[in-house]
Tab-separated table of C-alpha atoms in Angstrom:
chain	number	residue	atom	x	y	z
A	1	MET	CA	135.895	67.672	126.709
A	2	GLY	CA	137.349	64.248	126.345
A	3	TYR	CA	136.285	61.304	128.860
A	4	PRO	CA	139.615	60.471	130.410
A	5	ARG	CA	138.367	57.182	132.258
A	6	LEU	CA	137.060	55.564	129.187
A	7	GLY	CA	139.380	57.387	126.638
A	8	GLY	CA	136.475	59.076	124.974
A	9	GLU	CA	136.998	61.834	122.464
A	10	GLY	CA	135.247	65.279	122.582
A	11	GLY	CA	133.368	66.512	119.542
A	12	ARG	CA	135.486	68.974	117.401
A	13	GLY	CA	134.095	72.493	117.036
A	14	GLY	CA	132.012	73.586	113.972
A	15	ASP	CA	133.505	75.379	111.138
A	16	VAL	CA	132.563	78.684	109.665
A	17	TRP	CA	131.984	78.627	105.811
A	18	LEU	CA	131.271	81.111	103.338
A	19	VAL	CA	129.011	79.743	100.578
A	20	ALA	CA	128.124	81.567	97.348
A	21	GLN	CA	124.432	81.957	96.644
A	22	GLU	CA	122.877	83.628	93.665
A	23	ARG	CA	120.605	86.128	95.135
A	24	ALA	CA	122.719	87.088	98.303
A	25	THR	CA	124.176	90.572	98.631
A	26	LEU	CA	126.590	92.204	100.822
A	27	LYS	CA	123.790	94.431	102.171
A	28	SER	CA	121.812	91.281	103.259
A	29	ILE	CA	124.879	90.083	105.273
A	30	ARG	CA	125.177	93.399	106.935
A	31	ASP	CA	121.381	93.591	107.711
A	32	ARG	CA	121.189	90.246	109.329
A	33	TYR	CA	124.423	90.213	111.013
A	34	PRO	CA	124.932	93.963	112.161
A	35	LYS	CA	127.846	92.958	114.455
A	36	LYS	CA	129.528	91.029	111.451
A	37	ARG	CA	130.485	88.188	113.917
A	38	PHE	CA	130.037	84.616	112.977
A	39	VAL	CA	130.454	81.786	115.561
A	40	ALA	CA	129.978	78.139	114.889
A	41	GLY	CA	128.621	75.636	117.389
A	42	THR	CA	130.582	73.905	120.118
A	43	GLY	CA	131.365	70.347	120.042
A	44	ALA	CA	129.638	67.981	122.643
A	45	ASN	CA	131.476	66.549	125.648
A	46	SER	CA	132.267	62.725	125.516
A	47	SER	CA	130.221	60.803	127.938
A	48	VAL	CA	129.574	57.359	128.941
A	49	ARG	CA	126.496	57.311	126.524
A	50	ALA	CA	128.514	58.705	123.814
A	51	LEU	CA	132.055	58.221	123.946
A	52	LYS	CA	132.588	60.167	120.557
A	53	GLY	CA	131.126	63.643	121.157
A	54	GLU	CA	129.224	65.182	118.499
A	55	LYS	CA	130.686	67.628	116.014
A	56	GLY	CA	129.632	71.400	116.793
A	57	LYS	CA	127.163	72.773	114.243
A	58	ASP	CA	128.819	74.603	111.086
A	59	CYS	CA	128.002	78.210	110.379
A	60	GLU	CA	127.300	78.865	106.823
A	61	VAL	CA	127.345	82.543	105.670
A	62	HIS	CA	125.585	83.094	102.372
A	63	VAL	CA	127.529	85.538	100.242
A	64	PRO	CA	127.092	86.887	96.546
A	65	TRP	CA	129.169	84.987	94.009
A	66	GLY	CA	131.904	87.146	92.672
A	67	ILE	CA	133.499	87.458	96.052
A	68	SER	CA	137.067	87.826	96.944
A	69	VAL	CA	138.015	86.630	100.538
A	70	LEU	CA	140.897	88.713	101.917
A	71	ASP	CA	142.687	88.347	105.188
A	72	ASP	CA	143.321	91.236	107.779
A	73	ASP	CA	146.537	92.270	105.848
A	74	GLY	CA	144.669	92.499	102.422
A	75	LYS	CA	146.088	89.354	101.107
A	76	GLN	CA	143.735	87.279	99.079
A	77	ILE	CA	142.974	83.761	100.578
A	78	GLY	CA	140.193	82.611	98.409
A	79	GLU	CA	137.279	83.545	95.999
A	80	LEU	CA	133.746	82.317	95.238
A	81	ASN	CA	133.110	82.752	91.358
A	82	ALA	CA	129.965	80.476	91.138
A	83	ALA	CA	126.723	79.647	93.000
A	84	GLY	CA	127.279	76.874	95.243
A	85	GLU	CA	130.916	77.384	95.866
A	86	ARG	CA	132.408	77.020	99.318
A	87	PHE	CA	135.300	78.552	101.312
A	88	LEU	CA	136.416	77.754	104.640
A	89	ALA	CA	136.854	80.746	106.565
A	90	ALA	CA	137.579	79.293	110.112
A	91	ARG	CA	138.152	75.676	111.195
A	92	GLY	CA	136.651	74.454	114.349
A	93	GLY	CA	139.044	73.207	117.077
A	94	LEU	CA	139.746	69.604	117.996
A	95	GLY	CA	137.885	67.805	120.748
A	96	GLY	CA	139.694	66.509	123.944
A	97	SER	CA	141.440	63.429	123.455
A	98	LEU	CA	144.434	61.422	124.651
A	99	ALA	CA	146.797	63.755	122.518
A	100	THR	CA	145.410	66.708	124.170
A	101	ASN	CA	145.111	65.356	127.763
A	102	PHE	CA	141.354	65.257	126.880
A	103	LEU	CA	141.215	69.059	127.017
A	104	PRO	CA	139.530	70.699	123.888
A	105	CYS	CA	141.386	72.908	121.444
A	106	LYS	CA	140.339	76.480	120.641
A	107	GLY	CA	139.005	76.904	117.155
A	108	GLN	CA	140.382	79.141	114.586
A	109	SER	CA	139.545	82.950	114.911
A	110	ARG	CA	140.315	85.214	112.207
A	111	ILE	CA	139.092	88.583	110.569
A	112	VAL	CA	138.283	88.381	106.855
A	113	ARG	CA	137.166	91.027	104.356
A	114	LEU	CA	134.657	90.332	101.652
A	115	ASP	CA	135.611	92.105	98.475
A	116	LEU	CA	132.784	91.858	95.544
A	117	LYS	CA	134.074	91.881	91.984
A	118	LEU	CA	131.495	91.863	89.195
A	119	ILE	CA	131.633	88.910	86.991
A	120	ALA	CA	130.587	89.456	83.143
A	121	ASP	CA	131.541	88.103	79.832
A	122	VAL	CA	132.448	91.511	78.531
A	123	GLY	CA	133.467	94.639	80.293
A	124	LEU	CA	133.013	98.116	78.816
A	125	VAL	CA	136.305	100.054	79.055
A	126	GLY	CA	136.345	103.806	78.426
A	127	PHE	CA	136.943	107.384	79.467
A	128	PRO	CA	133.841	109.216	81.067
A	129	ASN	CA	131.300	110.281	78.255
A	130	ALA	CA	132.495	107.816	75.461
A	131	GLY	CA	129.046	106.611	75.303
A	132	LYS	CA	129.367	103.311	77.305
A	133	SER	CA	125.862	103.736	79.107
A	134	SER	CA	124.224	104.502	75.835
A	135	LEU	CA	125.841	101.410	74.193
A	136	LEU	CA	124.741	99.056	77.084
A	137	SER	CA	121.115	100.310	76.674
A	138	LYS	CA	121.226	99.725	72.828
A	139	ILE	CA	122.411	96.169	72.916
A	140	SER	CA	120.705	94.920	76.143
A	141	HIS	CA	117.739	95.594	78.247
A	142	ALA	CA	119.554	97.425	80.835
A	143	LYS	CA	118.434	100.940	81.692
A	144	PRO	CA	121.656	102.874	82.790
A	145	GLU	CA	121.586	106.542	83.665
A	146	ILE	CA	122.697	108.390	80.563
A	147	ALA	CA	123.540	112.190	80.369
A	148	ASN	CA	126.082	114.422	78.512
A	149	TYR	CA	128.275	115.024	81.631
A	150	PRO	CA	131.106	112.711	82.637
A	151	PHE	CA	130.381	110.572	85.339
A	152	THR	CA	127.070	109.332	85.096
A	153	THR	CA	128.094	105.689	85.786
A	154	ILE	CA	129.195	105.738	89.541
A	155	GLN	CA	128.617	101.904	90.159
A	156	PRO	CA	128.747	99.070	87.722
A	157	GLU	CA	125.593	98.296	85.534
A	158	LEU	CA	125.128	94.727	84.202
A	159	GLY	CA	123.013	93.976	81.019
A	160	LYS	CA	122.579	90.847	78.767
A	161	ILE	CA	122.494	90.677	74.948
A	162	MET	CA	119.927	88.335	73.951
A	163	TYR	CA	120.353	86.377	70.767
A	164	ALA	CA	118.019	84.719	68.388
A	165	ASP	CA	119.040	81.092	69.514
A	166	TYR	CA	118.571	82.226	73.159
A	167	LYS	CA	122.184	82.559	73.797
A	168	GLN	CA	123.021	85.441	76.549
A	169	ILE	CA	126.004	87.332	76.925
A	170	SER	CA	126.484	89.577	80.142
A	171	VAL	CA	127.925	92.947	79.507
A	172	ALA	CA	129.150	95.176	82.448
A	173	ASP	CA	129.114	98.998	82.007
A	174	LEU	CA	131.964	99.975	84.435
A	175	PRO	CA	132.593	103.551	85.791
A	176	GLY	CA	134.672	105.687	83.348
A	177	LEU	CA	138.371	105.602	83.726
A	178	ILE	CA	140.585	108.681	84.000
A	179	GLU	CA	144.142	109.209	83.733
A	180	GLY	CA	146.038	108.066	86.950
A	181	ALA	CA	143.266	105.540	87.737
A	182	HIS	CA	146.023	102.850	88.254
A	183	ALA	CA	147.110	104.901	91.103
A	184	ASN	CA	143.609	105.013	92.481
A	185	LYS	CA	142.728	108.325	91.135
A	186	GLY	CA	138.978	108.982	90.410
A	187	MET	CA	137.135	105.650	90.792
A	188	GLY	CA	140.470	103.964	89.842
A	189	HIS	CA	140.859	100.753	91.790
A	190	LYS	CA	136.729	100.552	92.228
A	191	PHE	CA	136.748	100.298	88.405
A	192	LEU	CA	139.675	98.393	87.720
A	193	LYS	CA	138.972	95.495	89.934
A	194	HIS	CA	135.965	94.745	88.198
A	195	VAL	CA	137.729	94.442	85.032
A	196	GLU	CA	139.698	91.589	86.336
A	197	ARG	CA	136.693	89.514	86.405
A	198	THR	CA	135.516	90.155	82.823
A	199	LYS	CA	136.244	87.484	80.440
A	200	GLN	CA	136.801	90.082	77.379
A	201	LEU	CA	137.307	93.740	77.226
A	202	LEU	CA	135.309	96.165	74.897
A	203	LEU	CA	137.039	99.572	74.672
A	204	VAL	CA	134.656	102.261	73.712
A	205	VAL	CA	136.279	105.324	72.395
A	206	ASP	CA	134.740	108.731	71.201
A	207	ILE	CA	136.009	109.335	67.429
A	208	SER	CA	136.262	113.043	68.046
A	209	GLY	CA	138.468	112.638	70.954
A	210	PHE	CA	138.231	113.259	74.703
A	211	GLN	CA	138.740	116.090	77.245
A	212	LEU	CA	137.864	115.651	80.758
A	213	SER	CA	137.494	119.371	81.667
A	214	THR	CA	139.082	122.615	80.607
A	215	LYS	CA	141.991	122.024	82.858
A	216	THR	CA	143.025	118.819	81.301
A	217	LEU	CA	144.415	118.103	78.032
A	218	PHE	CA	142.577	117.087	74.900
A	219	ARG	CA	143.157	113.658	73.691
A	220	THR	CA	142.582	112.149	70.051
A	221	ALA	CA	140.789	108.871	69.689
A	222	PHE	CA	144.353	107.430	69.140
A	223	GLU	CA	145.778	108.925	72.280
A	224	THR	CA	142.724	107.664	74.174
A	225	ILE	CA	143.206	104.086	73.174
A	226	LEU	CA	147.029	104.212	74.182
A	227	LEU	CA	145.861	105.887	77.555
A	228	LEU	CA	143.393	103.316	78.240
A	229	THR	CA	145.697	100.485	77.367
A	230	LYS	CA	148.450	102.127	79.894
A	231	GLU	CA	146.006	102.527	82.606
A	232	LEU	CA	145.096	98.792	82.267
A	233	GLU	CA	148.656	97.660	82.105
A	234	LEU	CA	149.877	99.662	85.030
A	235	TYR	CA	147.213	98.296	87.306
A	236	LYS	CA	147.739	94.718	86.120
A	237	GLU	CA	149.671	93.624	83.179
A	238	GLU	CA	147.809	90.500	82.600
A	239	LEU	CA	144.676	92.479	81.837
A	240	LEU	CA	146.277	93.054	78.467
A	241	THR	CA	146.248	89.500	77.696
A	242	LYS	CA	142.280	89.411	77.746
A	243	PRO	CA	140.660	89.178	74.247
A	244	ALA	CA	139.655	92.778	73.361
A	245	LEU	CA	137.238	94.536	70.922
A	246	LEU	CA	137.194	98.057	70.034
A	247	ALA	CA	134.044	100.096	69.370
A	248	ILE	CA	134.643	103.458	67.722
A	249	ASN	CA	131.425	105.478	68.785
A	250	LYS	CA	129.856	108.815	67.858
A	251	MET	CA	130.092	108.033	63.968
A	252	ASP	CA	127.124	110.343	63.338
A	253	LEU	CA	129.173	113.477	64.194
A	254	PRO	CA	130.667	115.832	61.365
A	255	CYS	CA	134.033	114.868	60.304
A	256	ALA	CA	133.822	111.300	61.873
A	257	LYS	CA	134.633	109.573	58.560
A	258	ASP	CA	137.755	111.485	58.151
A	259	ASN	CA	138.849	111.004	61.645
A	260	LEU	CA	138.036	107.324	61.257
A	261	ASN	CA	140.441	107.140	58.219
A	262	GLU	CA	143.070	108.750	60.126
A	263	LEU	CA	142.702	106.410	63.261
A	264	MET	CA	142.744	103.072	61.140
A	265	LYS	CA	146.202	104.371	59.613
A	266	GLN	CA	147.315	104.839	63.149
A	267	LEU	CA	146.135	101.436	64.294
A	268	GLN	CA	147.515	99.543	61.673
A	269	ASN	CA	151.094	101.080	62.056
A	270	PRO	CA	151.050	102.679	65.531
A	271	GLN	CA	154.780	102.724	65.828
A	272	ASP	CA	154.948	105.219	63.064
A	273	PHE	CA	153.030	107.611	65.036
A	274	LEU	CA	154.319	107.222	68.522
A	275	HIS	CA	157.127	109.580	68.135
A	276	LEU	CA	154.698	112.406	67.504
A	277	LEU	CA	153.101	111.879	70.822
A	278	GLN	CA	154.100	113.273	74.290
A	279	GLU	CA	156.775	111.695	76.191
A	280	GLU	CA	154.415	109.731	78.403
A	281	MET	CA	152.858	108.106	75.663
A	282	SER	CA	155.778	107.445	73.104
A	283	HIS	CA	156.738	104.072	74.614
A	284	ALA	CA	153.012	102.926	75.107
A	285	ASN	CA	151.879	99.390	74.400
A	286	ILE	CA	148.742	98.968	72.234
A	287	LEU	CA	146.148	96.154	72.648
A	288	GLU	CA	145.624	93.956	69.803
A	289	PHE	CA	141.908	94.067	68.806
A	290	LYS	CA	140.230	91.121	67.442
A	291	ASP	CA	137.720	93.405	65.756
A	292	ILE	CA	137.188	97.193	65.249
A	293	ILE	CA	133.708	98.339	64.735
A	294	PRO	CA	132.601	101.842	63.938
A	295	ILE	CA	129.168	102.503	65.668
A	296	SER	CA	126.797	105.258	66.677
A	297	THR	CA	124.488	104.560	69.590
A	298	TYR	CA	122.441	107.770	68.219
A	299	THR	CA	121.645	106.399	64.922
A	300	GLY	CA	122.124	102.797	65.636
A	301	GLU	CA	124.763	102.435	63.169
A	302	GLY	CA	126.962	99.131	63.475
A	303	ILE	CA	125.254	97.818	66.573
A	304	GLU	CA	123.974	94.772	64.978
A	305	LYS	CA	127.564	94.142	63.838
A	306	LEU	CA	129.097	94.724	67.130
A	307	LYS	CA	126.706	92.251	68.776
A	308	ALA	CA	127.703	89.568	66.172
A	309	CYS	CA	131.326	90.378	66.896
A	310	ILE	CA	130.881	89.985	70.501
A	311	ARG	CA	129.100	86.690	70.160
A	312	LYS	CA	131.866	85.361	67.611
A	313	SER	CA	134.620	86.386	70.013
A	314	ILE	CA	132.960	84.771	73.164
A	315	ASP	CA	132.183	81.569	71.038
A	316	GLU	CA	135.667	81.359	69.775
A	317	GLU	CA	137.246	81.802	73.266
A	318	ALA	CA	134.904	79.148	74.650
A	319	GLU	CA	135.863	76.666	71.740
A	320	GLN	CA	139.647	77.366	72.753
A	321	GLU	CA	138.967	76.597	76.261
A	322	ASN	CA	137.114	73.320	75.461
A	323	GLU	CA	139.914	72.216	73.100
A	324	GLU	CA	142.581	72.737	75.803
A	325	TYR	CA	140.482	70.807	78.356
A	326	ARG	CA	140.089	67.967	75.791
A	327	LYS	CA	143.887	68.096	75.360
A	328	LYS	CA	144.657	68.104	79.235
A	329	LYS	CA	142.178	65.175	79.631
A	330	LEU	CA	143.754	63.043	76.814
A	331	LEU	CA	147.138	63.849	78.153
A	332	LEU	CA	146.095	62.566	81.620
A	333	LEU	CA	144.458	59.310	80.027
A	334	GLN	CA	147.723	58.582	78.096
A	335	THR	CA	149.952	59.353	81.263
A	336	SER	CA	147.503	56.923	83.273
A	337	GLU	CA	147.857	54.247	80.640
A	338	GLU	CA	151.617	54.496	80.463
A	339	GLN	CA	151.657	54.090	84.198
A	340	GLN	CA	149.625	50.984	84.164
A	341	ILE	CA	151.848	49.343	81.524
A	342	ASN	CA	155.064	50.152	83.530
A	343	ARG	CA	153.430	48.518	86.484
A	344	ARG	CA	152.734	45.298	84.536
């Protein structure tokens, strides 16, 4: 409340903030706040001793970084991508003053949803059983579940590639896509939302092709690449603008070399082969790969080369970002100098 006799202003209500913290989890929020209700403090009344009432205490909710904040309609209203970042979830109301007839105003009240998306340098993309989990265990210290049935990865697994100069690159093994994932079939959107937050894509393809079950069509390695590209594009076209590498796995299998030669011809001139495919793939786009690396997670063939290619690709992108940042700074500086000259 304000203090009409002396024109005192009441303290405004506290705000509710979401603050990204490194070790926070969605589970820890649920355990600590089972009712999922967050209320900031009330502002202090204006009085003879303190005409300007104190602001109410802010409520800070610690959340994991990589969070998207959605409103009740599912529209994204904010995101927290690094530890320490803050998002104002609800603003406190104004204290009573002359403008409000010395009566306090109600603070903001809203329902928000927290959606966690994994943040990684590289995201492994592939159909089930392509060998993504095996690859992650080979290039990092992660210990994902590995088996010869399709859906061993049902939630993202994060590993780190450690280099001799102590550089670390995070790699996410994401649940296997299936055809129709863009329409939320299988683990569709659960998988694809994580792809959005990775800086680069690493497609992992079985050189011998892929068949989910006896009821589904067999797909060659070339068709697999086209279908993966199609699923990414139909979910969000911008995903195709991410830098991409291609790892062709299971090169230890019989006929792998012949299959690889055929695949390389198809990838060099994809338009020459699209007319041979089924209608749904005949107009497909294909990702441009910075590098194509044949590997075997079983024998270790190509693993070191793949790690080197990942490092090179990440470093090149970082250098490009730095160059763009330097150009922007220079442009701002030049604009500022021109404005000062014009003022004179």
